[in-house]
Amino acid sequence: MDPAAEKPYLFHLALLSVVRKADSALPDLAKEEVLDCRLVGIKQYEGGEMSLCPVEHLLLLKGGRGLPVASQGLAVAANAMKDQDRAFLLEHVAKERARECQNRLLDSLSERESFIQRGFDYQEAELAAARVKHSEKARGGHRKAIEAMEDVKRQQRQLASRRENALSVLRREPETIAPGEVTFVAHALVVPSSDPLDLKQHEANVEAVAMKVAQAFEEAAGATVSDVHTPELARAAGLSDYPGFDLLSIRRVDATSRRVSPSGEDAASTVDATSRRVSPSGEDAASTVDATSRRVSPSGEDAASTVDATSRRVWPSGEDAASTLEKRAIEVKGRAGTSDIEVTANEWAKACNMRQGYWLYAVYDCATPNPRLVRVQDPFGNLLAKAKGSVLISAGQIAEAARQTGGGISSA
């Protein structure tokens, strides 16, 4: 069962290959050789509609029981439709892979020919030097020198034909590249699921992939990342139960490169102050954890924050002049393909309040081997300002906003 499907379809898993056909005229190409081999998935709907599908799509399917009436016609025709599948895979995948392999060989042909020529030129020079070396002793009647001299002469005579054969193989090889046989590995009849829980589980799996991609990106940039997408995790990070974002990322950045909001306030310092738990006195509760157990200097400054202050360049306020912390409140949205992103009313409000400190990380193609991450800073200003409450945003709108704001698009 496919929780996201709207109608039944056949899923085929096939093994495709690109081969180098044998050429009996050249000994080096006398045997057929497999150059490329890969698994490919394909969806086939009733009526003959077909489309390629990532092999990883299988991970999002769920086992089912029985055969729904609406799927019986497709099940009966499944075996007869395999020839269509084979022709589709051969034409749209296998032949294209073979052409790519041919083009790679042709594009590098001149370079490889030059490499072969240099190699034989070097060998020719070595043989000439060896012949000079052995000739004097051979003239003196030295038996081993005479044998070595004859061996050198034999190699010199063969060198031209060996060179020509090597170049012939290089030039002939692209012409022998062809798609191999299409071998089906598995077939499945996939039907839509009528259980709402299946769709929820499917969406949860996609969101889990998106969270991993977003967190890995931040950690690769040197950030310390806290997962705050559930009330329990948010409270553990010192935030309210529903902070309006999924990840809290803290990076150390060059102070001279920090971005400032239109009001002049550092955007990195505005990570949702409204969503943090505050004590009755108005002080941030997260910053007062066990304050009595911390060592404080006579001036009232936390002694732990002044470790080796004399060895660091600091501003008059005591802040490190070389670097500072940038906080990102990151809302993560995942999609199996490239469908629209929904921003809830709570997320809309947080994006409105936090502006530059709020980021939207949209992860597309989570059901493929290469999820695609699109990052947008200040999504309220760039995507949501004209809307109120929950809103749908297309993949194209998010990509355009990422390009305009310099947020970025990357593959995981």
Tab-separated table of C-alpha atoms in Angstrom:
chain	number	residue	atom	x	y	z
A	1	MET	CA	0.000	0.000	0.000
A	2	ASP	CA	1.082	3.539	-0.791
A	3	PRO	CA	-0.374	6.063	1.684
A	4	ALA	CA	0.260	8.918	-0.756
A	5	ALA	CA	-1.207	7.235	-3.867
A	6	GLU	CA	-4.525	8.301	-5.380
A	7	LYS	CA	-4.929	5.317	-7.720
A	8	PRO	CA	-3.402	1.819	-8.015
A	9	TYR	CA	-0.237	1.215	-10.011
A	10	LEU	CA	2.367	-1.443	-10.744
A	11	PHE	CA	5.862	-1.005	-9.371
A	12	HIS	CA	8.660	-2.786	-11.244
A	13	LEU	CA	12.227	-3.165	-10.035
A	14	ALA	CA	14.657	-3.837	-12.883
A	15	LEU	CA	18.393	-4.361	-13.281
A	16	LEU	CA	19.867	-2.373	-16.175
A	17	SER	CA	23.380	-2.556	-17.552
A	18	VAL	CA	25.687	-0.966	-20.094
A	19	VAL	CA	28.070	-3.372	-21.808
A	20	ARG	CA	31.054	-3.260	-24.108
A	21	LYS	CA	30.302	-5.731	-26.888
A	22	ALA	CA	32.965	-8.209	-27.961
A	23	ASP	CA	35.015	-7.497	-31.095
A	24	SER	CA	36.885	-10.547	-32.375
A	25	ALA	CA	39.124	-8.369	-34.576
A	26	LEU	CA	40.869	-6.938	-31.511
A	27	PRO	CA	42.199	-9.369	-28.865
A	28	ASP	CA	41.804	-6.771	-26.103
A	29	LEU	CA	38.072	-6.533	-26.904
A	30	ALA	CA	37.497	-10.235	-27.484
A	31	LYS	CA	35.168	-10.637	-24.472
A	32	GLU	CA	32.003	-8.742	-23.598
A	33	GLU	CA	32.356	-6.661	-20.443
A	34	VAL	CA	29.757	-5.012	-18.185
A	35	LEU	CA	30.671	-1.342	-17.693
A	36	ASP	CA	27.712	-0.107	-15.644
A	37	CYS	CA	24.979	-1.817	-13.666
A	38	ARG	CA	22.163	-0.310	-11.617
A	39	LEU	CA	18.703	-0.920	-10.171
A	40	VAL	CA	15.851	1.209	-11.512
A	41	GLY	CA	12.254	1.548	-10.352
A	42	ILE	CA	9.275	2.290	-12.583
A	43	LYS	CA	5.609	3.081	-11.887
A	44	GLN	CA	3.017	1.889	-14.388
A	45	TYR	CA	-0.626	2.942	-14.249
A	46	GLU	CA	-3.652	1.435	-15.950
A	47	GLY	CA	-3.803	2.783	-19.486
A	48	GLY	CA	-0.056	2.524	-20.063
A	49	GLU	CA	1.156	5.677	-18.275
A	50	MET	CA	4.701	5.069	-16.980
A	51	SER	CA	7.258	7.074	-15.019
A	52	LEU	CA	10.626	6.404	-13.435
A	53	CYS	CA	10.652	6.044	-9.676
A	54	PRO	CA	13.527	5.879	-7.148
A	55	VAL	CA	14.292	2.411	-5.835
A	56	GLU	CA	14.047	3.902	-2.324
A	57	HIS	CA	10.313	4.352	-2.960
A	58	LEU	CA	9.955	0.780	-1.707
A	59	LEU	CA	10.879	1.971	1.784
A	60	LEU	CA	7.737	4.125	1.900
A	61	LEU	CA	5.373	1.289	0.933
A	62	LYS	CA	3.482	-0.882	3.386
A	63	GLY	CA	2.355	-4.484	3.054
A	64	GLY	CA	-1.339	-5.042	2.343
A	65	ARG	CA	-3.912	-7.822	2.320
A	66	GLY	CA	-6.466	-8.757	-0.283
A	67	LEU	CA	-7.081	-7.280	-3.722
A	68	PRO	CA	-9.397	-4.261	-3.983
A	69	VAL	CA	-11.974	-4.442	-6.771
A	70	ALA	CA	-10.612	-1.251	-8.374
A	71	SER	CA	-7.189	-2.891	-8.776
A	72	GLN	CA	-8.249	-6.232	-10.255
A	73	GLY	CA	-8.062	-5.107	-13.893
A	74	LEU	CA	-4.494	-3.878	-13.441
A	75	ALA	CA	-3.532	-7.124	-11.708
A	76	VAL	CA	-4.883	-9.234	-14.591
A	77	ALA	CA	-3.018	-7.179	-17.207
A	78	ALA	CA	0.238	-6.949	-15.238
A	79	ASN	CA	2.029	-9.842	-16.930
A	80	ALA	CA	1.124	-8.683	-20.434
A	81	MET	CA	2.326	-5.145	-19.670
A	82	LYS	CA	5.908	-6.225	-18.928
A	83	ASP	CA	6.927	-5.892	-22.574
A	84	GLN	CA	5.901	-2.219	-22.449
A	85	ASP	CA	7.966	-1.782	-19.302
A	86	ARG	CA	11.001	-3.415	-20.888
A	87	ALA	CA	10.755	-1.215	-23.985
A	88	PHE	CA	10.326	1.917	-21.849
A	89	LEU	CA	13.362	1.131	-19.696
A	90	LEU	CA	15.477	0.230	-22.711
A	91	GLU	CA	14.601	3.418	-24.591
A	92	HIS	CA	14.524	5.975	-21.759
A	93	VAL	CA	17.146	4.653	-19.348
A	94	ALA	CA	19.471	1.973	-20.739
A	95	LYS	CA	20.132	3.664	-24.097
A	96	GLU	CA	20.645	7.014	-22.396
A	97	ARG	CA	23.168	5.485	-19.993
A	98	ALA	CA	24.979	3.886	-22.948
A	99	ARG	CA	25.119	7.241	-24.763
A	100	GLU	CA	26.536	8.911	-21.662
A	101	CYS	CA	29.233	6.240	-21.434
A	102	GLN	CA	30.060	6.653	-25.136
A	103	ASN	CA	30.273	10.428	-24.795
A	104	ARG	CA	32.632	10.147	-21.826
A	105	LEU	CA	34.954	7.915	-23.839
A	106	LEU	CA	34.803	10.179	-26.888
A	107	ASP	CA	35.365	13.342	-24.847
A	108	SER	CA	38.498	11.880	-23.276
A	109	LEU	CA	39.751	10.104	-26.405
A	110	SER	CA	42.388	12.653	-27.427
A	111	GLU	CA	43.718	12.857	-23.879
A	112	ARG	CA	43.964	9.070	-23.593
A	113	GLU	CA	45.630	8.831	-27.008
A	114	SER	CA	48.248	11.355	-25.909
A	115	PHE	CA	48.815	9.362	-22.724
A	116	ILE	CA	49.322	6.147	-24.722
A	117	GLN	CA	51.676	7.905	-27.144
A	118	ARG	CA	53.781	9.301	-24.292
A	119	GLY	CA	53.933	5.891	-22.671
A	120	PHE	CA	55.229	4.210	-25.805
A	121	ASP	CA	57.653	7.087	-26.475
A	122	TYR	CA	59.045	6.588	-22.986
A	123	GLN	CA	59.338	2.833	-23.539
A	124	GLU	CA	61.045	3.431	-26.896
A	125	ALA	CA	63.622	5.678	-25.209
A	126	GLU	CA	64.220	3.075	-22.497
A	127	LEU	CA	64.806	0.340	-25.083
A	128	ALA	CA	67.225	2.558	-27.027
A	129	ALA	CA	69.189	3.250	-23.846
A	130	ALA	CA	69.237	-0.464	-22.984
A	131	ARG	CA	70.499	-1.332	-26.479
A	132	VAL	CA	73.389	1.122	-26.126
A	133	LYS	CA	74.156	-0.263	-22.681
A	134	HIS	CA	74.344	-3.907	-23.846
A	135	SER	CA	75.967	-3.310	-27.262
A	136	GLU	CA	79.531	-2.778	-25.984
A	137	LYS	CA	79.525	-5.975	-23.925
A	138	ALA	CA	77.830	-7.861	-26.769
A	139	ARG	CA	80.600	-6.846	-29.157
A	140	GLY	CA	83.079	-8.242	-26.638
A	141	GLY	CA	81.372	-11.638	-26.820
A	142	HIS	CA	79.616	-11.492	-23.423
A	143	ARG	CA	76.933	-14.186	-23.677
A	144	LYS	CA	74.352	-12.642	-21.332
A	145	ALA	CA	74.796	-9.248	-22.961
A	146	ILE	CA	74.182	-10.811	-26.378
A	147	GLU	CA	70.954	-12.449	-25.094
A	148	ALA	CA	69.813	-9.169	-23.538
A	149	MET	CA	70.629	-7.352	-26.780
A	150	GLU	CA	68.485	-9.751	-28.808
A	151	ASP	CA	65.593	-9.334	-26.360
A	152	VAL	CA	65.798	-5.536	-26.685
A	153	LYS	CA	65.782	-5.787	-30.498
A	154	ARG	CA	62.714	-8.068	-30.362
A	155	GLN	CA	60.850	-5.582	-28.153
A	156	GLN	CA	61.798	-2.723	-30.477
A	157	ARG	CA	60.412	-4.615	-33.480
A	158	GLN	CA	57.119	-5.263	-31.638
A	159	LEU	CA	56.776	-1.757	-30.269
A	160	ALA	CA	55.177	-0.193	-33.358
A	161	SER	CA	52.490	-2.904	-33.659
A	162	ARG	CA	51.746	-2.735	-29.936
A	163	ARG	CA	51.350	1.030	-30.174
A	164	GLU	CA	48.994	0.728	-33.135
A	165	ASN	CA	46.945	-1.983	-31.408
A	166	ALA	CA	46.552	0.093	-28.227
A	167	LEU	CA	45.401	3.120	-30.221
A	168	SER	CA	42.997	0.961	-32.252
A	169	VAL	CA	41.388	-0.333	-29.044
A	170	LEU	CA	40.915	3.216	-27.750
A	171	ARG	CA	39.294	4.372	-30.995
A	172	ARG	CA	37.114	1.296	-31.419
A	173	GLU	CA	35.857	1.028	-27.818
A	174	PRO	CA	33.176	3.792	-27.970
A	175	GLU	CA	31.588	2.047	-30.967
A	176	THR	CA	31.141	-1.179	-28.973
A	177	ILE	CA	29.181	0.434	-26.116
A	178	ALA	CA	25.538	-0.692	-25.994
A	179	PRO	CA	22.713	-1.197	-23.474
A	180	GLY	CA	22.580	-4.658	-21.936
A	181	GLU	CA	19.550	-6.800	-21.208
A	182	VAL	CA	16.733	-5.515	-18.989
A	183	THR	CA	16.289	-7.974	-16.126
A	184	PHE	CA	13.244	-7.639	-13.870
A	185	VAL	CA	13.973	-8.317	-10.218
A	186	ALA	CA	10.559	-7.756	-8.621
A	187	HIS	CA	7.011	-6.642	-9.383
A	188	ALA	CA	4.383	-5.269	-7.016
A	189	LEU	CA	0.779	-4.153	-7.296
A	190	VAL	CA	0.477	-1.002	-5.202
A	191	VAL	CA	-2.902	0.309	-4.044
A	192	PRO	CA	-3.890	3.456	-2.131
A	193	SER	CA	-4.357	3.121	1.603
A	194	SER	CA	-7.713	3.942	3.177
A	195	ASP	CA	-6.257	4.135	6.695
A	196	PRO	CA	-5.504	7.735	7.843
A	197	LEU	CA	-2.842	6.355	10.180
A	198	ASP	CA	-0.859	5.089	7.188
A	199	LEU	CA	-0.703	8.593	5.714
A	200	LYS	CA	0.400	10.002	9.060
A	201	GLN	CA	3.171	7.396	9.299
A	202	HIS	CA	4.236	8.144	5.724
A	203	GLU	CA	4.448	11.871	6.465
A	204	ALA	CA	6.347	11.151	9.690
A	205	ASN	CA	8.941	9.124	7.774
A	206	VAL	CA	9.407	11.933	5.250
A	207	GLU	CA	9.715	14.544	8.011
A	208	ALA	CA	12.288	12.377	9.814
A	209	VAL	CA	14.453	12.330	6.668
A	210	ALA	CA	14.094	16.108	6.326
A	211	MET	CA	15.119	16.676	9.951
A	212	LYS	CA	18.237	14.540	9.502
A	213	VAL	CA	19.223	16.426	6.342
A	214	ALA	CA	18.725	19.845	7.957
A	215	GLN	CA	20.553	18.895	11.151
A	216	ALA	CA	23.449	17.350	9.224
A	217	PHE	CA	23.804	20.532	7.150
A	218	GLU	CA	24.014	22.722	10.254
A	219	GLU	CA	26.438	20.415	12.053
A	220	ALA	CA	28.646	20.325	8.948
A	221	ALA	CA	28.800	24.127	9.206
A	222	GLY	CA	30.105	23.802	12.783
A	223	ALA	CA	26.828	24.595	14.539
A	224	THR	CA	25.508	23.151	17.781
A	225	VAL	CA	21.983	21.972	16.987
A	226	SER	CA	19.088	21.255	19.354
A	227	ASP	CA	16.000	19.390	18.173
A	228	VAL	CA	12.984	21.265	19.610
A	229	HIS	CA	10.156	19.921	17.438
A	230	THR	CA	8.272	18.310	20.347
A	231	PRO	CA	7.119	19.944	23.610
A	232	GLU	CA	9.474	17.760	25.663
A	233	LEU	CA	12.524	18.635	23.547
A	234	ALA	CA	11.553	22.312	23.465
A	235	ARG	CA	11.279	22.470	27.271
A	236	ALA	CA	14.649	20.749	27.612
A	237	ALA	CA	16.154	23.542	25.486
A	238	GLY	CA	14.561	26.240	27.670
A	239	LEU	CA	11.783	27.128	25.209
A	240	SER	CA	8.011	27.061	25.387
A	241	ASP	CA	6.162	23.870	24.472
A	242	TYR	CA	5.434	25.095	20.952
A	243	PRO	CA	8.230	27.478	19.921
A	244	GLY	CA	7.141	27.605	16.272
A	245	PHE	CA	10.266	25.995	14.798
A	246	ASP	CA	11.963	22.585	14.772
A	247	LEU	CA	15.704	23.175	15.245
A	248	LEU	CA	17.677	25.694	17.287
A	249	SER	CA	21.114	26.134	15.724
A	250	ILE	CA	23.956	28.081	17.333
A	251	ARG	CA	26.975	28.960	15.198
A	252	ARG	CA	30.155	30.848	15.987
A	253	VAL	CA	30.671	33.421	13.239
A	254	ASP	CA	33.028	36.270	12.400
A	255	ALA	CA	31.688	39.361	14.159
A	256	THR	CA	32.409	41.550	11.126
A	257	SER	CA	30.132	39.415	8.931
A	258	ARG	CA	27.045	39.416	11.139
A	259	ARG	CA	23.793	40.504	9.572
A	260	VAL	CA	21.779	43.248	11.229
A	261	SER	CA	18.012	43.737	11.036
A	262	PRO	CA	16.487	46.949	9.658
A	263	SER	CA	16.045	48.253	13.211
A	264	GLY	CA	19.793	47.937	13.773
A	265	GLU	CA	19.437	44.957	16.111
A	266	ASP	CA	21.670	41.958	15.505
A	267	ALA	CA	19.510	39.326	13.797
A	268	ALA	CA	21.452	36.523	15.459
A	269	SER	CA	20.467	37.707	18.923
A	270	THR	CA	16.711	37.697	18.283
A	271	VAL	CA	15.987	33.968	18.285
A	272	ASP	CA	12.407	33.993	19.509
A	273	ALA	CA	12.677	35.736	22.826
A	274	THR	CA	8.870	35.573	23.007
A	275	SER	CA	8.889	31.773	22.953
A	276	ARG	CA	11.274	31.313	25.895
A	277	ARG	CA	10.126	30.729	29.452
A	278	VAL	CA	10.463	33.876	31.522
A	279	SER	CA	10.571	34.210	35.293
A	280	PRO	CA	8.106	36.479	37.203
A	281	SER	CA	10.809	39.169	37.373
A	282	GLY	CA	11.038	39.177	33.580
A	283	GLU	CA	14.430	37.441	33.470
A	284	ASP	CA	14.948	34.580	31.045
A	285	ALA	CA	14.456	31.412	33.049
A	286	ALA	CA	16.832	29.438	30.837
A	287	SER	CA	19.665	31.780	31.767
A	288	THR	CA	19.064	31.523	35.517
A	289	VAL	CA	19.429	27.766	35.934
A	290	ASP	CA	21.206	27.197	39.229
A	291	ALA	CA	22.587	30.768	39.264
A	292	THR	CA	23.544	30.362	42.910
A	293	SER	CA	25.983	27.611	41.996
A	294	ARG	CA	27.922	29.759	39.528
A	295	ARG	CA	31.065	31.634	40.481
A	296	VAL	CA	30.611	35.388	40.118
A	297	SER	CA	33.327	38.017	40.042
A	298	PRO	CA	33.245	41.051	42.416
A	299	SER	CA	31.828	43.158	39.576
A	300	GLY	CA	28.950	40.730	39.240
A	301	GLU	CA	30.184	39.194	35.981
A	302	ASP	CA	30.051	35.433	35.629
A	303	ALA	CA	33.580	34.198	36.259
A	304	ALA	CA	33.066	31.257	33.894
A	305	SER	CA	32.620	33.664	30.987
A	306	THR	CA	35.931	35.456	31.606
A	307	VAL	CA	38.290	32.503	31.269
A	308	ASP	CA	41.616	33.769	29.984
A	309	ALA	CA	40.070	37.107	28.952
A	310	THR	CA	43.542	38.638	28.737
A	311	SER	CA	44.412	36.357	25.818
A	312	ARG	CA	41.377	37.355	23.742
A	313	ARG	CA	40.527	40.552	21.912
A	314	VAL	CA	37.325	41.919	23.428
A	315	TRP	CA	35.040	44.866	22.879
A	316	PRO	CA	34.475	47.297	25.807
A	317	SER	CA	31.258	45.383	26.530
A	318	GLY	CA	33.300	42.234	27.063
A	319	GLU	CA	32.127	40.501	23.875
A	320	ASP	CA	34.684	38.555	21.852
A	321	ALA	CA	35.780	40.862	19.027
A	322	ALA	CA	36.925	38.056	16.745
A	323	SER	CA	33.770	35.957	16.778
A	324	THR	CA	30.283	35.780	18.206
A	325	LEU	CA	27.282	33.474	18.226
A	326	GLU	CA	24.594	33.374	15.563
A	327	LYS	CA	21.356	31.663	16.509
A	328	ARG	CA	19.013	30.271	13.902
A	329	ALA	CA	15.439	29.227	14.582
A	330	ILE	CA	14.882	26.702	11.793
A	331	GLU	CA	11.504	25.437	10.632
A	332	VAL	CA	12.003	22.178	8.695
A	333	LYS	CA	9.571	21.025	6.019
A	334	GLY	CA	9.998	17.725	4.189
A	335	ARG	CA	8.355	16.454	1.028
A	336	ALA	CA	8.708	13.090	-0.708
A	337	GLY	CA	8.729	14.955	-4.044
A	338	THR	CA	8.267	18.658	-4.751
A	339	SER	CA	4.734	19.325	-3.520
A	340	ASP	CA	3.665	22.547	-1.802
A	341	ILE	CA	4.865	23.452	1.698
A	342	GLU	CA	2.295	24.404	4.343
A	343	VAL	CA	3.203	26.968	7.002
A	344	THR	CA	0.896	26.872	10.039
A	345	ALA	CA	-0.540	29.903	11.839
A	346	ASN	CA	1.891	29.435	14.759
A	347	GLU	CA	4.878	29.220	12.401
A	348	TRP	CA	3.616	32.252	10.475
A	349	ALA	CA	3.439	34.278	13.715
A	350	LYS	CA	6.944	33.250	14.796
A	351	ALA	CA	8.367	34.082	11.363
A	352	CYS	CA	6.676	37.484	11.628
A	353	ASN	CA	8.106	38.185	15.102
A	354	MET	CA	11.627	36.911	14.526
A	355	ARG	CA	12.267	37.953	10.917
A	356	GLN	CA	16.056	37.643	10.255
A	357	GLY	CA	16.547	35.067	13.021
A	358	TYR	CA	13.983	32.682	11.503
A	359	TRP	CA	14.867	30.274	8.669
A	360	LEU	CA	12.798	27.924	6.522
A	361	TYR	CA	14.640	24.733	5.520
A	362	ALA	CA	12.586	22.916	2.865
A	363	VAL	CA	13.858	19.433	2.003
A	364	TYR	CA	12.497	18.047	-1.258
A	365	ASP	CA	12.841	14.572	-2.811
A	366	CYS	CA	13.067	12.866	0.590
A	367	ALA	CA	11.970	9.614	-1.064
A	368	THR	CA	15.030	9.619	-3.349
A	369	PRO	CA	18.745	8.926	-2.786
A	370	ASN	CA	19.500	12.669	-3.115
A	371	PRO	CA	17.263	14.888	-0.971
A	372	ARG	CA	17.494	18.573	-1.941
A	373	LEU	CA	17.733	21.257	0.754
A	374	VAL	CA	16.483	24.805	0.033
A	375	ARG	CA	17.156	27.447	2.711
A	376	VAL	CA	15.325	30.775	3.059
A	377	GLN	CA	16.150	33.397	5.702
A	378	ASP	CA	13.259	35.583	6.899
A	379	PRO	CA	10.516	33.590	5.134
A	380	PHE	CA	7.942	36.076	6.444
A	381	GLY	CA	9.493	38.960	4.545
A	382	ASN	CA	10.221	36.894	1.440
A	383	LEU	CA	7.247	34.528	1.243
A	384	LEU	CA	4.545	35.116	3.847
A	385	ALA	CA	4.091	38.874	4.326
A	386	LYS	CA	0.918	39.077	2.226
A	387	ALA	CA	-0.732	36.097	3.906
A	388	LYS	CA	-2.244	35.578	7.332
A	389	GLY	CA	-2.303	32.321	9.230
A	390	SER	CA	-1.792	28.975	7.495
A	391	VAL	CA	-0.478	29.272	3.921
A	392	LEU	CA	0.739	26.998	1.099
A	393	ILE	CA	4.020	27.802	-0.679
A	394	SER	CA	5.141	26.157	-3.916
A	395	ALA	CA	8.614	24.712	-4.496
A	396	GLY	CA	9.244	27.349	-7.171
A	397	GLN	CA	8.459	30.215	-4.789
A	398	ILE	CA	10.809	28.813	-2.148
A	399	ALA	CA	13.640	28.268	-4.647
A	400	GLU	CA	13.271	31.831	-5.970
A	401	ALA	CA	13.308	33.270	-2.435
A	402	ALA	CA	16.420	31.211	-1.615
A	403	ARG	CA	18.233	32.631	-4.645
A	404	GLN	CA	17.219	36.221	-3.887
A	405	THR	CA	18.201	36.090	-0.216
A	406	GLY	CA	21.357	34.024	-0.641
A	407	GLY	CA	19.963	31.287	1.594
A	408	GLY	CA	21.105	28.511	-0.689
A	409	ILE	CA	20.123	25.296	-2.448
A	410	SER	CA	22.103	22.120	-1.937
A	411	SER	CA	21.904	18.353	-2.384
A	412	ALA	CA	22.344	16.128	0.651
